[in-house]
Each structure stands twice: as C-alpha cells, then as structure tokens.
PDB file of C-alpha atoms and ligand atoms in Angstrom:
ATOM      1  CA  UNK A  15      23.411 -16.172 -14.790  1.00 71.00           C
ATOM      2  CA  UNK A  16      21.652 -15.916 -11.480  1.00 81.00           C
ATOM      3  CA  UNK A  17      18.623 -13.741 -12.778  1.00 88.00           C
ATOM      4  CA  UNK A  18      16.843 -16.683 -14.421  1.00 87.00           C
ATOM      5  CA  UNK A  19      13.681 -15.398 -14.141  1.00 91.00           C
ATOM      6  CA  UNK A  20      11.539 -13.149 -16.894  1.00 94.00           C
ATOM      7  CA  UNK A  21      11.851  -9.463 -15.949  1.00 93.00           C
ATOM      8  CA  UNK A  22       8.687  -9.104 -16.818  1.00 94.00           C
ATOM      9  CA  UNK A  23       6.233 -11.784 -15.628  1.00 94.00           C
ATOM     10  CA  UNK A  24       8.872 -13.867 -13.223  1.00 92.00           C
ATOM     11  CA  UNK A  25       8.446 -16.989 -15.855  1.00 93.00           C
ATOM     12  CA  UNK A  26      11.960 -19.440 -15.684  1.00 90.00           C
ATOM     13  CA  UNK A  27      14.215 -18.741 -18.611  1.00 91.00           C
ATOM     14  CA  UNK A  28      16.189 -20.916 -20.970  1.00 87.00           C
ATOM     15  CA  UNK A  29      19.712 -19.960 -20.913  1.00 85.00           C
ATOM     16  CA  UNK A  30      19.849 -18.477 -24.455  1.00 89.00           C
ATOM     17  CA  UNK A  31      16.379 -15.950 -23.477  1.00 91.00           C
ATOM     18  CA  UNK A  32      16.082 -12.869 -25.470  1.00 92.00           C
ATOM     19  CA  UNK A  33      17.005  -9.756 -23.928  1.00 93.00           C
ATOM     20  CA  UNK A  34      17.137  -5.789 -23.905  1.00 95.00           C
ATOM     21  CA  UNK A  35      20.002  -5.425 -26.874  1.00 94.00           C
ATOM     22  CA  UNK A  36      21.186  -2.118 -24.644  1.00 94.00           C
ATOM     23  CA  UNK A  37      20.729  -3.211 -21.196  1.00 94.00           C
ATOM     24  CA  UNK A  38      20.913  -7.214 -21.697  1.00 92.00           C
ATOM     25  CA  UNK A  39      17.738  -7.267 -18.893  1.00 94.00           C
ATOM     26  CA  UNK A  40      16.382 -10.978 -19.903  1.00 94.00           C
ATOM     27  CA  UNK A  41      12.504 -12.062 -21.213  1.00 95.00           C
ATOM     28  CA  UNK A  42      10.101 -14.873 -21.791  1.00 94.00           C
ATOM     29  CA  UNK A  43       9.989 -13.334 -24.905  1.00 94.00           C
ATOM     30  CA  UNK A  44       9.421 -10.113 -27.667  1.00 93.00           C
ATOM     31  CA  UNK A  45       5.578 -10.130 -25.850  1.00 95.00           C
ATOM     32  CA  UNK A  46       7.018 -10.000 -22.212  1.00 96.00           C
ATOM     33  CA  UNK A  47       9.602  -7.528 -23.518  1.00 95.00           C
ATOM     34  CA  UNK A  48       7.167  -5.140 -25.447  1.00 95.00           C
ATOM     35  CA  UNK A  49       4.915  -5.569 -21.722  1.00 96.00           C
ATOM     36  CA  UNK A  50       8.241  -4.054 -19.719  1.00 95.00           C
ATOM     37  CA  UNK A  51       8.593  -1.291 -22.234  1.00 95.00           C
ATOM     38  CA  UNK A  52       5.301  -0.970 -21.918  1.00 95.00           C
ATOM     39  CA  UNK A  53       5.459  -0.434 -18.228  1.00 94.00           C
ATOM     40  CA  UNK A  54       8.312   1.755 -18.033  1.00 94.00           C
ATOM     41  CA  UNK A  55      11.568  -0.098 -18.503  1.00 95.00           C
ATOM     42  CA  UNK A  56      13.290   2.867 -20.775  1.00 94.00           C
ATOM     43  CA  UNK A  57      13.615   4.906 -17.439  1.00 93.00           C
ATOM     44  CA  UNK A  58      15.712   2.013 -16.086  1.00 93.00           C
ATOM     45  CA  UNK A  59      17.731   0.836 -19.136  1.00 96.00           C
ATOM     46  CA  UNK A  60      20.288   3.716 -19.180  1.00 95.00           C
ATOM     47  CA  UNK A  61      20.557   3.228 -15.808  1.00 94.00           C
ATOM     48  CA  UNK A  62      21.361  -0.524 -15.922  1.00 95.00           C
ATOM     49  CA  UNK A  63      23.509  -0.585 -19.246  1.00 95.00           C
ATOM     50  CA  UNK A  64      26.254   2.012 -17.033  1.00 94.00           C
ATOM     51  CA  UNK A  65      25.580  -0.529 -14.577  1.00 93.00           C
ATOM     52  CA  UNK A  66      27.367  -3.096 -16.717  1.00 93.00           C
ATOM     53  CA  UNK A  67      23.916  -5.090 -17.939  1.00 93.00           C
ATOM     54  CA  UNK A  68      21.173  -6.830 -15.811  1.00 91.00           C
ATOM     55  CA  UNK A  69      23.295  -9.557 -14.403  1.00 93.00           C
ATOM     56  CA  UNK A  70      26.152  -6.724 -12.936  1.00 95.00           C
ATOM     57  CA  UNK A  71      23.717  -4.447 -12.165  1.00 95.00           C
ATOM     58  CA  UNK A  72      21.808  -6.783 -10.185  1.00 94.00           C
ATOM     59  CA  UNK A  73      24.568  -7.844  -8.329  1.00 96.00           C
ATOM     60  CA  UNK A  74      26.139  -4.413  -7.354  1.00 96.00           C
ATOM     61  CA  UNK A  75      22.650  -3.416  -5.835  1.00 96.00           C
ATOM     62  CA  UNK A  76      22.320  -6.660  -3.947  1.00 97.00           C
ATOM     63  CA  UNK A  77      26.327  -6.083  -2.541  1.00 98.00           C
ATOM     64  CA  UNK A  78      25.455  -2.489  -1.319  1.00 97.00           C
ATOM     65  CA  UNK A  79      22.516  -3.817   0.443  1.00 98.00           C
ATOM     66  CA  UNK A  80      24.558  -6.606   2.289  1.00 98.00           C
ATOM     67  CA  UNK A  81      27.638  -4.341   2.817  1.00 98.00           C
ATOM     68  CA  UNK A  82      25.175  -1.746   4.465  1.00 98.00           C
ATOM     69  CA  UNK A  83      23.249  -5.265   6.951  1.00 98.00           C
ATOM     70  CA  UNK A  84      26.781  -6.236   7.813  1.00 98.00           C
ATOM     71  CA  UNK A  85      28.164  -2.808   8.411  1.00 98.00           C
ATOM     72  CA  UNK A  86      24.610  -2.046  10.386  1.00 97.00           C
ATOM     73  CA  UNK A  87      24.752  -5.672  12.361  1.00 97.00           C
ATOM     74  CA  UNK A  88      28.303  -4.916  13.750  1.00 96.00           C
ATOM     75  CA  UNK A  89      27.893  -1.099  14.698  1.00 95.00           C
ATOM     76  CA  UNK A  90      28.286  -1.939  17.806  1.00 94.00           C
ATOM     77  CA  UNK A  91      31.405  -3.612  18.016  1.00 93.00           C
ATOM     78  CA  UNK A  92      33.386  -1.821  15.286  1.00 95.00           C
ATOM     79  CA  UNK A  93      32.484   2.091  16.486  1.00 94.00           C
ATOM     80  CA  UNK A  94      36.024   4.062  16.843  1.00 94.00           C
ATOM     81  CA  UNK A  95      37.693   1.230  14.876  1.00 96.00           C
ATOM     82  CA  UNK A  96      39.868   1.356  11.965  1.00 97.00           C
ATOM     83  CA  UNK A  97      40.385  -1.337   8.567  1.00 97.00           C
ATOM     84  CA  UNK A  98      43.054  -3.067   9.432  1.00 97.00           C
ATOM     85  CA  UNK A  99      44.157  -3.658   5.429  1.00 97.00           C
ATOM     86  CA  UNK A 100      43.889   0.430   4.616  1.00 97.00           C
ATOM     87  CA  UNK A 101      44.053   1.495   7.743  1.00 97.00           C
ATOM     88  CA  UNK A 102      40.840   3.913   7.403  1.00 96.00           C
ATOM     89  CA  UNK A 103      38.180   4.546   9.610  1.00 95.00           C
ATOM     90  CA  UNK A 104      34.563   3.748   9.102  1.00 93.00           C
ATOM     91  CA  UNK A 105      33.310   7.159   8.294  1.00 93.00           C
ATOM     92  CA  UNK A 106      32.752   6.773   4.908  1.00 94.00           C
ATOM     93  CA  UNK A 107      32.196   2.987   4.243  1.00 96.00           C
ATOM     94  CA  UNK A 108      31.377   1.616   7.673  1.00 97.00           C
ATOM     95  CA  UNK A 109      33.237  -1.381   9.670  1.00 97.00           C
ATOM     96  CA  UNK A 110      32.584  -4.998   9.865  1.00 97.00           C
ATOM     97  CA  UNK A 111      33.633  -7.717  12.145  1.00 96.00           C
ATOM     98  CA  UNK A 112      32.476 -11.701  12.196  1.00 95.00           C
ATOM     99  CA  UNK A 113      35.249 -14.010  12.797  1.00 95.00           C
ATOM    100  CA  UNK A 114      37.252 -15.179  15.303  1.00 96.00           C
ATOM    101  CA  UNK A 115      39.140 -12.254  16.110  1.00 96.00           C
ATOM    102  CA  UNK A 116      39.416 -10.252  19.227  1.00 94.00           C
ATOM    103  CA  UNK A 117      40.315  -7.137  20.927  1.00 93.00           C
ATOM    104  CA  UNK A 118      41.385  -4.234  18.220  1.00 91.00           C
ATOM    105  CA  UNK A 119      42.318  -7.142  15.817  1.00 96.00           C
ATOM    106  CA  UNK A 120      40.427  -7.848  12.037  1.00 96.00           C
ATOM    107  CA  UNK A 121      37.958  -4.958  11.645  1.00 97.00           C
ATOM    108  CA  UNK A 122      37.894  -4.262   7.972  1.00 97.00           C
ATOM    109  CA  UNK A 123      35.888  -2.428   5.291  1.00 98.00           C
ATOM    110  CA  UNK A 124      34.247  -5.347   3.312  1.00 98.00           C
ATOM    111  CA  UNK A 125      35.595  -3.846   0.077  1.00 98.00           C
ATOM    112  CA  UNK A 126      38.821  -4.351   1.167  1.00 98.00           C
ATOM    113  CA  UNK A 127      38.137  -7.986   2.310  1.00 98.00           C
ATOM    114  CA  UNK A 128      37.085  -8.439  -0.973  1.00 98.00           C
ATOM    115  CA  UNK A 129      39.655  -6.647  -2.748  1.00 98.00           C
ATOM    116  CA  UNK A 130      42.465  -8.448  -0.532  1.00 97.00           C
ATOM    117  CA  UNK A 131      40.533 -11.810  -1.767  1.00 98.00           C
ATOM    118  CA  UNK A 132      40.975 -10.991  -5.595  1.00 97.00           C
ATOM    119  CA  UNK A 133      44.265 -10.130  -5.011  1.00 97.00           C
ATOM    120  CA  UNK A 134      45.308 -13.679  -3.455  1.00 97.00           C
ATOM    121  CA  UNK A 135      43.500 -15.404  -6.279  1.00 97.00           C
ATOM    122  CA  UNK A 136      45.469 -13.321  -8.526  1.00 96.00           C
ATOM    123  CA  UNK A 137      48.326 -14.366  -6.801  1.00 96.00           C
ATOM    124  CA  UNK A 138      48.689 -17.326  -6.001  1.00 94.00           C
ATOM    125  CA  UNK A 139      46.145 -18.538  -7.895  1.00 91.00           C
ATOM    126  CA  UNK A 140      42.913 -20.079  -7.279  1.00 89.00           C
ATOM    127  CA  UNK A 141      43.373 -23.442  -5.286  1.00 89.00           C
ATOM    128  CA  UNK A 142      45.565 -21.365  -2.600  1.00 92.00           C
ATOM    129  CA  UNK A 143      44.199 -17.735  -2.565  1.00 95.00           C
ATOM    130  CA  UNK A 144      40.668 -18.835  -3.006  1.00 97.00           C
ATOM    131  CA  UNK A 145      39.961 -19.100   0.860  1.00 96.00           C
ATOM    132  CA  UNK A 146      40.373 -15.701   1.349  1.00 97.00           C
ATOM    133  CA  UNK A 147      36.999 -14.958   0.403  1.00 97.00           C
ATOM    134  CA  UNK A 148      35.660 -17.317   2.965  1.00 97.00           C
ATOM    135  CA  UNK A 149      38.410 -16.877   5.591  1.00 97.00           C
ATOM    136  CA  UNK A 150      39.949 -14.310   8.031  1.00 97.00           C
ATOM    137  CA  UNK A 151      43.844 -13.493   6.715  1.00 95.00           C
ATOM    138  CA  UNK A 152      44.490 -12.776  10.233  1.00 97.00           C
ATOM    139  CA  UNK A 153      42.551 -15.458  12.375  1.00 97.00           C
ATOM    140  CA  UNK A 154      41.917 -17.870   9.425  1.00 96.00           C
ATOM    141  CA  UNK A 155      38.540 -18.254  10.699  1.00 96.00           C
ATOM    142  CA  UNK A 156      35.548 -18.506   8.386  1.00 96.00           C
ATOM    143  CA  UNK A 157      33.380 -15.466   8.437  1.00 96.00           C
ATOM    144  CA  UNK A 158      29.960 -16.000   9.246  1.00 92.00           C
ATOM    145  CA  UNK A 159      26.544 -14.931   9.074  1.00 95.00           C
ATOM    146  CA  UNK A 160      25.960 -10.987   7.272  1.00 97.00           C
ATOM    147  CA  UNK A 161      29.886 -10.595   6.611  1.00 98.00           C
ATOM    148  CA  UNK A 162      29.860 -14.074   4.636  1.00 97.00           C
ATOM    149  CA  UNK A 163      27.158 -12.719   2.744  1.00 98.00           C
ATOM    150  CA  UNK A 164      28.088  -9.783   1.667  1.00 98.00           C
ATOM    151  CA  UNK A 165      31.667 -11.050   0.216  1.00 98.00           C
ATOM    152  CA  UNK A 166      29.299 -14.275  -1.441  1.00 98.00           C
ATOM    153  CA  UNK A 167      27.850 -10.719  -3.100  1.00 98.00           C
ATOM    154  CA  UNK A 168      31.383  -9.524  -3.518  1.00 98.00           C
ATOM    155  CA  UNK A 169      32.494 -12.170  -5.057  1.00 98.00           C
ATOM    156  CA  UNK A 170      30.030 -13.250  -7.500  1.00 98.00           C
ATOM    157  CA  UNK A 171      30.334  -9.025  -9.013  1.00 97.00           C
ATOM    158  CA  UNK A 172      33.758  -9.469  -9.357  1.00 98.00           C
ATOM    159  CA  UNK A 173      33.783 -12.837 -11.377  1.00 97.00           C
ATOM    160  CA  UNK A 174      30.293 -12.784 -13.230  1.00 96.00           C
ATOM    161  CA  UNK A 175      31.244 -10.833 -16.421  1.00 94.00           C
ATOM    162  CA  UNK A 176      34.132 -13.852 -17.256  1.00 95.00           C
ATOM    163  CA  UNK A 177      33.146 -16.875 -19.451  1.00 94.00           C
ATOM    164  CA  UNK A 178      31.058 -19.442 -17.936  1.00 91.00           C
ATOM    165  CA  UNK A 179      33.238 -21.976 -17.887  1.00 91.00           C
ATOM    166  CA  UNK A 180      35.662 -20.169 -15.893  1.00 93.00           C
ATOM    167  CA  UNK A 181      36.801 -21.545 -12.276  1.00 92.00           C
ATOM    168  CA  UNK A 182      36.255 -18.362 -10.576  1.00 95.00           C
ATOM    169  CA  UNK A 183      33.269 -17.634 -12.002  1.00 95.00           C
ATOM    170  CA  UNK A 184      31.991 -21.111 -11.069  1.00 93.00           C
ATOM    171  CA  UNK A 185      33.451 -21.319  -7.546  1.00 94.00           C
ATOM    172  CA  UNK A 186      31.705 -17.412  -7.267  1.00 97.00           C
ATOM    173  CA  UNK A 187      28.465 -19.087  -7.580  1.00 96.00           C
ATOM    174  CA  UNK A 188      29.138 -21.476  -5.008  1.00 95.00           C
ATOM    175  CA  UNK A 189      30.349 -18.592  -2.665  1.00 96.00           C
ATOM    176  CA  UNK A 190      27.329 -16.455  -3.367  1.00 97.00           C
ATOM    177  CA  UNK A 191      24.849 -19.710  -2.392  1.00 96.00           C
ATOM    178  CA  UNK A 192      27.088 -20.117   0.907  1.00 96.00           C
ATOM    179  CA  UNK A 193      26.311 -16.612   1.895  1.00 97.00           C
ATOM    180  CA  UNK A 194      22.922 -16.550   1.384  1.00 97.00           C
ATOM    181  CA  UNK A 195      22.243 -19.471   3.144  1.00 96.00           C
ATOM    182  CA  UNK A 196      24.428 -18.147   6.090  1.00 96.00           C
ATOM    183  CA  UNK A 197      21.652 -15.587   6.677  1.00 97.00           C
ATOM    184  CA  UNK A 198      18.660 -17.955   6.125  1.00 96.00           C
ATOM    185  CA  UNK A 199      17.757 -16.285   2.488  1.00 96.00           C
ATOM    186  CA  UNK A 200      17.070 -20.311   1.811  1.00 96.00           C
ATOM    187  CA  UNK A 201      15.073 -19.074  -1.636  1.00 95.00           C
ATOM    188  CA  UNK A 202      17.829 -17.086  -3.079  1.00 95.00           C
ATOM    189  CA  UNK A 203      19.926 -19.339  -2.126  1.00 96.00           C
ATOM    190  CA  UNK A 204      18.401 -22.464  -3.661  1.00 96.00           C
ATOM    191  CA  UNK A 205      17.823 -20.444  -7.030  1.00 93.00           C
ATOM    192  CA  UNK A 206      21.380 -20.119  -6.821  1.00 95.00           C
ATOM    193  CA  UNK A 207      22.377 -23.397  -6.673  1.00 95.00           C
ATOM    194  CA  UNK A 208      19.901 -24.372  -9.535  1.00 94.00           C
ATOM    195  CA  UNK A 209      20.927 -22.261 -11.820  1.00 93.00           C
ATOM    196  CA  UNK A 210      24.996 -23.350 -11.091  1.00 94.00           C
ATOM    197  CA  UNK A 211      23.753 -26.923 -11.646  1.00 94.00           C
ATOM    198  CA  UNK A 212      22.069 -26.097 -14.744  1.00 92.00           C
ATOM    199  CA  UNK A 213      24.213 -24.195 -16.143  1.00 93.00           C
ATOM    200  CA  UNK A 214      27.078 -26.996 -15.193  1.00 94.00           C
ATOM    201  CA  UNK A 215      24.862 -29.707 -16.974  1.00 93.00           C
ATOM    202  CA  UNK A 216      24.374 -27.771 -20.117  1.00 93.00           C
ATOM    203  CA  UNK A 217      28.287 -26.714 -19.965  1.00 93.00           C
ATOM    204  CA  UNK A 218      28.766 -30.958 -19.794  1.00 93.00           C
ATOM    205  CA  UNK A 219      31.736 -30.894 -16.626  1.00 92.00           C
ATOM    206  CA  UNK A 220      32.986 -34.255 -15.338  1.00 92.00           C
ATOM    207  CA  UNK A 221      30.644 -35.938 -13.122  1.00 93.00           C
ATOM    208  CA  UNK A 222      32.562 -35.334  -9.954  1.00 90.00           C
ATOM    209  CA  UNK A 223      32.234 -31.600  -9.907  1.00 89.00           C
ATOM    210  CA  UNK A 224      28.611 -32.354 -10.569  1.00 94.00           C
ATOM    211  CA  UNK A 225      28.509 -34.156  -7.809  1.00 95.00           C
ATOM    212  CA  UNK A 226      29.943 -31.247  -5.551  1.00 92.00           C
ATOM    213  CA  UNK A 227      27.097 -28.755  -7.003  1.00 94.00           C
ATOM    214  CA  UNK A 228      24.489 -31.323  -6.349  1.00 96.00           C
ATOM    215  CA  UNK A 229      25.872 -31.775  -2.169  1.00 94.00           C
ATOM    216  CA  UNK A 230      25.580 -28.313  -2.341  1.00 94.00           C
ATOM    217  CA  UNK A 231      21.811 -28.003  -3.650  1.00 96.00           C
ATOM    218  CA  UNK A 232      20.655 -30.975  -1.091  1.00 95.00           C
ATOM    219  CA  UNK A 233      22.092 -29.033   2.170  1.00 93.00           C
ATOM    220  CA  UNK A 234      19.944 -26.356   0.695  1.00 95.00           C
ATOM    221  CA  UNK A 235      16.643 -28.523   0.101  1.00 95.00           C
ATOM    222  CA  UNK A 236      17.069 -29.610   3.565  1.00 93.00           C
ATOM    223  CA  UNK A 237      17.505 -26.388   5.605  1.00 93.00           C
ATOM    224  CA  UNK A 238      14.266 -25.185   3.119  1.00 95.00           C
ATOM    225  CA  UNK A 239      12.340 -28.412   5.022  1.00 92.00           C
ATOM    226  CA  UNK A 240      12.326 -30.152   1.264  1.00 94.00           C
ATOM    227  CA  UNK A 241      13.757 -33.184   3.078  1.00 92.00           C
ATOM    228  CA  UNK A 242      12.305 -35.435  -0.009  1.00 93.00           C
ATOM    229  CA  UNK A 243      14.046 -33.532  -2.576  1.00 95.00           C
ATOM    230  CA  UNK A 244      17.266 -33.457  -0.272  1.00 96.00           C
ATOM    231  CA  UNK A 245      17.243 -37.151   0.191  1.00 96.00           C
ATOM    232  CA  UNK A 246      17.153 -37.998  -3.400  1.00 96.00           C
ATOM    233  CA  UNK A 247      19.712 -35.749  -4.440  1.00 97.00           C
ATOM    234  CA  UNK A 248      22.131 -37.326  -1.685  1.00 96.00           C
ATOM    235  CA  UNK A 249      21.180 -40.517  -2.648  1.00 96.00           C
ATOM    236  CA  UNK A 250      22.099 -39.938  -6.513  1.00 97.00           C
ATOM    237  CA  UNK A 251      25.488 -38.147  -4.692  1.00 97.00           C
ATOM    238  CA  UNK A 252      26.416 -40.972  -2.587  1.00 97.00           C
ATOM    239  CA  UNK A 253      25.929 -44.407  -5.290  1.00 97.00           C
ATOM    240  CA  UNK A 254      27.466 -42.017  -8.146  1.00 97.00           C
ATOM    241  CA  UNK A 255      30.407 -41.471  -5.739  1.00 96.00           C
ATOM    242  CA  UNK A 256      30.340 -45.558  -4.804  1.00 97.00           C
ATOM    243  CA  UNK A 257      30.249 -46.471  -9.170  1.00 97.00           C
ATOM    244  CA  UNK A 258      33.381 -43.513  -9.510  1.00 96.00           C
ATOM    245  CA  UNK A 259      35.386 -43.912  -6.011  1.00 94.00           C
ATOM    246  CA  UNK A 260      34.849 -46.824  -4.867  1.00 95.00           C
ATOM    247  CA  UNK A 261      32.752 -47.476  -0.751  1.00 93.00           C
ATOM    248  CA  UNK A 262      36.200 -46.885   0.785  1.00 92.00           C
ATOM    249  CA  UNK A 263      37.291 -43.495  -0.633  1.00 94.00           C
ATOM    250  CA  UNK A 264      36.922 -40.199   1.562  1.00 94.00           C
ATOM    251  CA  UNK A 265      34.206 -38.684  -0.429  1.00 93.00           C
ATOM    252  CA  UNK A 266      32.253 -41.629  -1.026  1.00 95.00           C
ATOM    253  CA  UNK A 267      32.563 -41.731   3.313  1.00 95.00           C
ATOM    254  CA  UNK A 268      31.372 -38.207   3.371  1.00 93.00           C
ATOM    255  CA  UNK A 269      28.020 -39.009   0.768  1.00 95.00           C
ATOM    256  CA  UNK A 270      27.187 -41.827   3.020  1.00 96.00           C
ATOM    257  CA  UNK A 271      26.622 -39.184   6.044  1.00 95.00           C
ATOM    258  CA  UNK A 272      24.796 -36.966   4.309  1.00 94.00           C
ATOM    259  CA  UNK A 273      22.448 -39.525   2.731  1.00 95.00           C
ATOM    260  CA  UNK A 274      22.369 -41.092   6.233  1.00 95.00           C
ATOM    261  CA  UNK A 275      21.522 -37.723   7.865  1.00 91.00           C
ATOM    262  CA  UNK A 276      19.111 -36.421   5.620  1.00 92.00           C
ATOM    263  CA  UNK A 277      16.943 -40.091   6.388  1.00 92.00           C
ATOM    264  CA  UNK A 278      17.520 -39.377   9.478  1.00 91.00           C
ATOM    265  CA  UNK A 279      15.598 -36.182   9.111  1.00 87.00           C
ATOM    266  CA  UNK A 280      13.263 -37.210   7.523  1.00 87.00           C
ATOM    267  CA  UNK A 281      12.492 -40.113  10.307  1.00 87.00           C
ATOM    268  CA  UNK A 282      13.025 -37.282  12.789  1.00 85.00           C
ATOM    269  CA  UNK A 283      10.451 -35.329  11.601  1.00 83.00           C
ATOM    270  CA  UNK A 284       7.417 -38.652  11.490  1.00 84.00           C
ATOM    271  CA  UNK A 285       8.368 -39.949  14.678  1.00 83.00           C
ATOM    272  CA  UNK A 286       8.037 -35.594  16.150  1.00 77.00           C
ATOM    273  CA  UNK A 287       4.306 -35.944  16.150  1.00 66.00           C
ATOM    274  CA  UNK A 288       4.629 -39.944  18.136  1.00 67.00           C
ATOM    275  CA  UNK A 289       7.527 -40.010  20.423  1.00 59.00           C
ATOM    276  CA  UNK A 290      11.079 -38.733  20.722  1.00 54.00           C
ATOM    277  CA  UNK A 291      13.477 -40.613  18.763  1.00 51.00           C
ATOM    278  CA  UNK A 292      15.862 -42.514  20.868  1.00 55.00           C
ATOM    279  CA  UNK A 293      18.811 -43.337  18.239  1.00 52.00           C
ATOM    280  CA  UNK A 294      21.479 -40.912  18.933  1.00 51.00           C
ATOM    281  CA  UNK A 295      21.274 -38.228  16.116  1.00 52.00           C
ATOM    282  CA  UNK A 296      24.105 -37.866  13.527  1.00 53.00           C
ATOM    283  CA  UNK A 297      26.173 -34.300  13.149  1.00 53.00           C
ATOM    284  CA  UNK A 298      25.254 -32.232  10.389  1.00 56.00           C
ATOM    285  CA  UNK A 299      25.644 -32.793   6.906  1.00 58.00           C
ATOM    286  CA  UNK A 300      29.485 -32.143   4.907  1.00 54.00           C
ATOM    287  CA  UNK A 301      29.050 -28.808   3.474  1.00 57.00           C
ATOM    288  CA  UNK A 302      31.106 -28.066   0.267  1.00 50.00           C
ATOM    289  CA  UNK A 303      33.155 -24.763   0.966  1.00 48.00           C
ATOM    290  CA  UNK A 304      36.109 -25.067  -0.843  1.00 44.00           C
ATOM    291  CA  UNK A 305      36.638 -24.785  -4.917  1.00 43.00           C
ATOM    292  CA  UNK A 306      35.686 -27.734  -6.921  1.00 44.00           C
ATOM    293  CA  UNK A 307      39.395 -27.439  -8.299  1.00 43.00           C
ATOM    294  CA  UNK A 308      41.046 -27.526  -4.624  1.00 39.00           C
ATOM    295  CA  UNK A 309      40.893 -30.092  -1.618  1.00 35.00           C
ATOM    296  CA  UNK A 310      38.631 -29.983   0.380  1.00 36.00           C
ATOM    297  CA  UNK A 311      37.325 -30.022   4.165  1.00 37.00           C
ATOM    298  CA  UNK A 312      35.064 -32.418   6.189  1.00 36.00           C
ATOM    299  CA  UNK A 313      32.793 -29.981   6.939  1.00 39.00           C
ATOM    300  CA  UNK A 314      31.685 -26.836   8.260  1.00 35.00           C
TER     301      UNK A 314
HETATM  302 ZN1   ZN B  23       7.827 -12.863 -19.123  1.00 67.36          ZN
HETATM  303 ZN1   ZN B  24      17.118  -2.157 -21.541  1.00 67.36          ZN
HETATM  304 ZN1   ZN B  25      39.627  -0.730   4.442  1.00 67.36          ZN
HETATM  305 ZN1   ZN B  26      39.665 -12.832  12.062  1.00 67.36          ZN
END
C-alpha cells in the first residue's frame, strides 16, 4: 500500500487499518470512517469499488495525470509523429518522447511503453525484461524526467493488486519512488519509499534487500535537504554491508560513497555560510535502479 494515510483526517495507518468493506478506502478507525460517510464518501464509493478499490483507484487517477504532463511537456517535439510500437498517431492518446533518441525514432504512446514493459517481464521474466520499464527498447537509454514518471505510475497499477511479497510488486514500488523523484515530487516520493521499507520489515526479507530499500530512502532524505536523516541511514547501509560483504566487496565500495557523500553534504552546507570548501567534491550518490532480484549498476 502506498495510501498510508487516514482518508479521513490524513493520520498514518497500521498496515492491517479498517476500511470501506465495498470500496476498501482505508481509516484511523469506525470514528474517522463514520466522519467520511458523514461528509459524503457514498457519492465516491461506487465510483472507486469499479475502480478496483482505493489503492487501484488511486493509482489509475495519478497515471492519467502523469500520462497527460508527459504527453503536454513533449507537444512540441512529438506533433505529426506516430507510436513507433502500434504505429498510431497521437490523436487520441497523445505522444511522448524523453530518451536518447533522435530524428523520427522512439515516439510512443506511454501505454504502449508500458504495455511493451509487462510484456518483457512476462517474457523473459523479471531479472531480464524488467528494464524495460526504465529503459528505451530502441536506444536503451533511461527515460527521464515526466516520461519516467508516468511509467513509475504505470507500473505500480499494473503490479499493485498481486501479493505483497511478490517481486514485481516490490520492484513496482521502487519504480514508482524513481519517478517521482525524477520530477522533484520529493514528498510523494519519500512516502513511497517508507511505506516499501515498512512494509519489507514487517514482511521480514533478508537483510540485503533491506539494505537496497534503505539506499533508496537516503538518496531521497537527501535531495528533501534531510541530510541528518540521510546520513544515518547510509551509515546503517554501509557497516551492515561491511558485517555481511566484507570492506572489499562492490557494494560495500558503493555504501562507502554514499556515506562519504552525504558527510560531505552535510560539511558542504556549514562551511556555505564561512567559506567555499576547497576539497574537491565527490560525484553523486549510487542510485538503486535495477530489481533487488537482478544485478545491478554503479549508478545513475
Ligand atoms: Zn482518520
Ligand atoms: Zn466505500
Ligand atoms: Zn502506441
Ligand atoms: Zn530511445
């Protein structure tokens, strides 16, 4: 779940909160509940239950409204264009276009981006196909900025209604965090990537893809200027990665620089106000992109 919040009064929920019995929209409790009646919630829950329940409902509005920024963001470059996987204009569902491809190449309908990404999962299965909803099948380039995140929108709808302790499902919540912070939405995107930890806590996973979720949440601390929280979580990454790989191992390597550039932020931001800092700075942190289940890459 990614709506952990009351409907009601905006209170955190447990991960067992009560809920509409039709339309599965979640509460404090009976009190906040009887409140949303109260204030009109049986014109929505019809609505919402053919929508597939809170969580799906949620989702589907949240993908239209990306689909329609992306498609509105690249107007300009995809007008006269056609999909290149359906081979349809943009007339109905408009055009988008944020990789690295050129000329008349890689304009596509995000639907079918997403559609051709659930079909290589389907595929050829998870560690190989997965990529596709980050990357270009024609430039293998990752998509950035509105396009990422409306397929992180994509692809959470299309996976949320499996069992929690499914891969896809997990790796969907990863995806949907990516694309939020890919447009700056820094507070959606950090709810996100609390409620994957939680939930991956309470679902008891090996420590290692803890570890992943928790790289993943301090990247997010740190672009929200929460460079305390950020540096604690890195430091709980990187000495849990020394005690389980060993200070020689790749991903122990990649822990050190983010804990490393996340002090360095922090010192950054003291010395701002004195003088310019003259150490040379470190690159940016190792973001997690790939599936927990799959290898991974140094960065983004
Ligand atoms: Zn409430
Ligand atoms: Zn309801
Ligand atoms: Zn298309
Ligand atoms: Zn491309």
């Amino acid at each position: 779940m990614i709506l952990t919040n009351c409907a009601a009064c905006a209170a955190p929920l447990a991960h067992d909160a009560p809920g509409c019995a039709r339309c599965l929209t979640r509460y404090l409790d009976r009190t906040c509940q009887m409140d949303h009646i109260r204030r009109g919630h049986e014109q929505i829950c019809d609505e919402i239950r053919r929508g597939g329940g809170g969580e799906q409902y949620h989702a589907e509005k949240k993908y239209k409204e990306a689909v329609a920024v992306a498609v509105e963001k690249c107007a300009a470059d995809t007008a006269g264009q056609t999909c290149y996987i359906c081979l349809e204009d943009g007339s109905e569902e408009g055009l988008v276009r944020m990789c690295a491809c050129r000329g008349a190449a890689g304009f596509a309908h995000i639907s079918c981006l997403a559609r051709q990404a659930e079909v290589a999962v389907e595929r050829v299965g998870q560690g190989r196909g997965w990529g596709r909803w980050y990357t270009c099948g024609l430039c293998e380039q990752v998509y950035h900025g509105v396009v990422e995140c409306a397929l992180g929108w994509a692809c959470w709808k299309t996976y949320l209604g499996r069992p929690e302790t499914d891969d896809p499902r997990l790796d969907a919540m990863t995806q949907l965090g990516n694309g939020l912070l890919a447009v700056n939405r820094l507070e959606e995107a950090l709810s996100v990537r609390e409620a994957q930890l939680s939930m991956l806590r309470r679902l008891g996973v090996p420590e290692k893809e803890m570890l992943v979720s928790m790289g993943n949440l301090a990247i997010t601390y740190s672009k929200l200027g929460r460079g305390g929280e950020a540096l604690r979580v890195n430091r709980d990454v990187y000495f849990a990665r020394v005690r389980l790989d060993g200070e020689e191992n790749e991903m122990t390597m990649h822990a050190a620089t983010n804990y490393a550039w996340t002090l360095q932020e922090i010192v950054s931001s003291i010395c701002k106000t004195r003088e310019p800092p003259s150490a040379p700075r470190l690159s940016v942190p190792c973001e997690t992109r790939e599936p927990r289940s799959a290898p991974r890459r140094d960065s983004v």
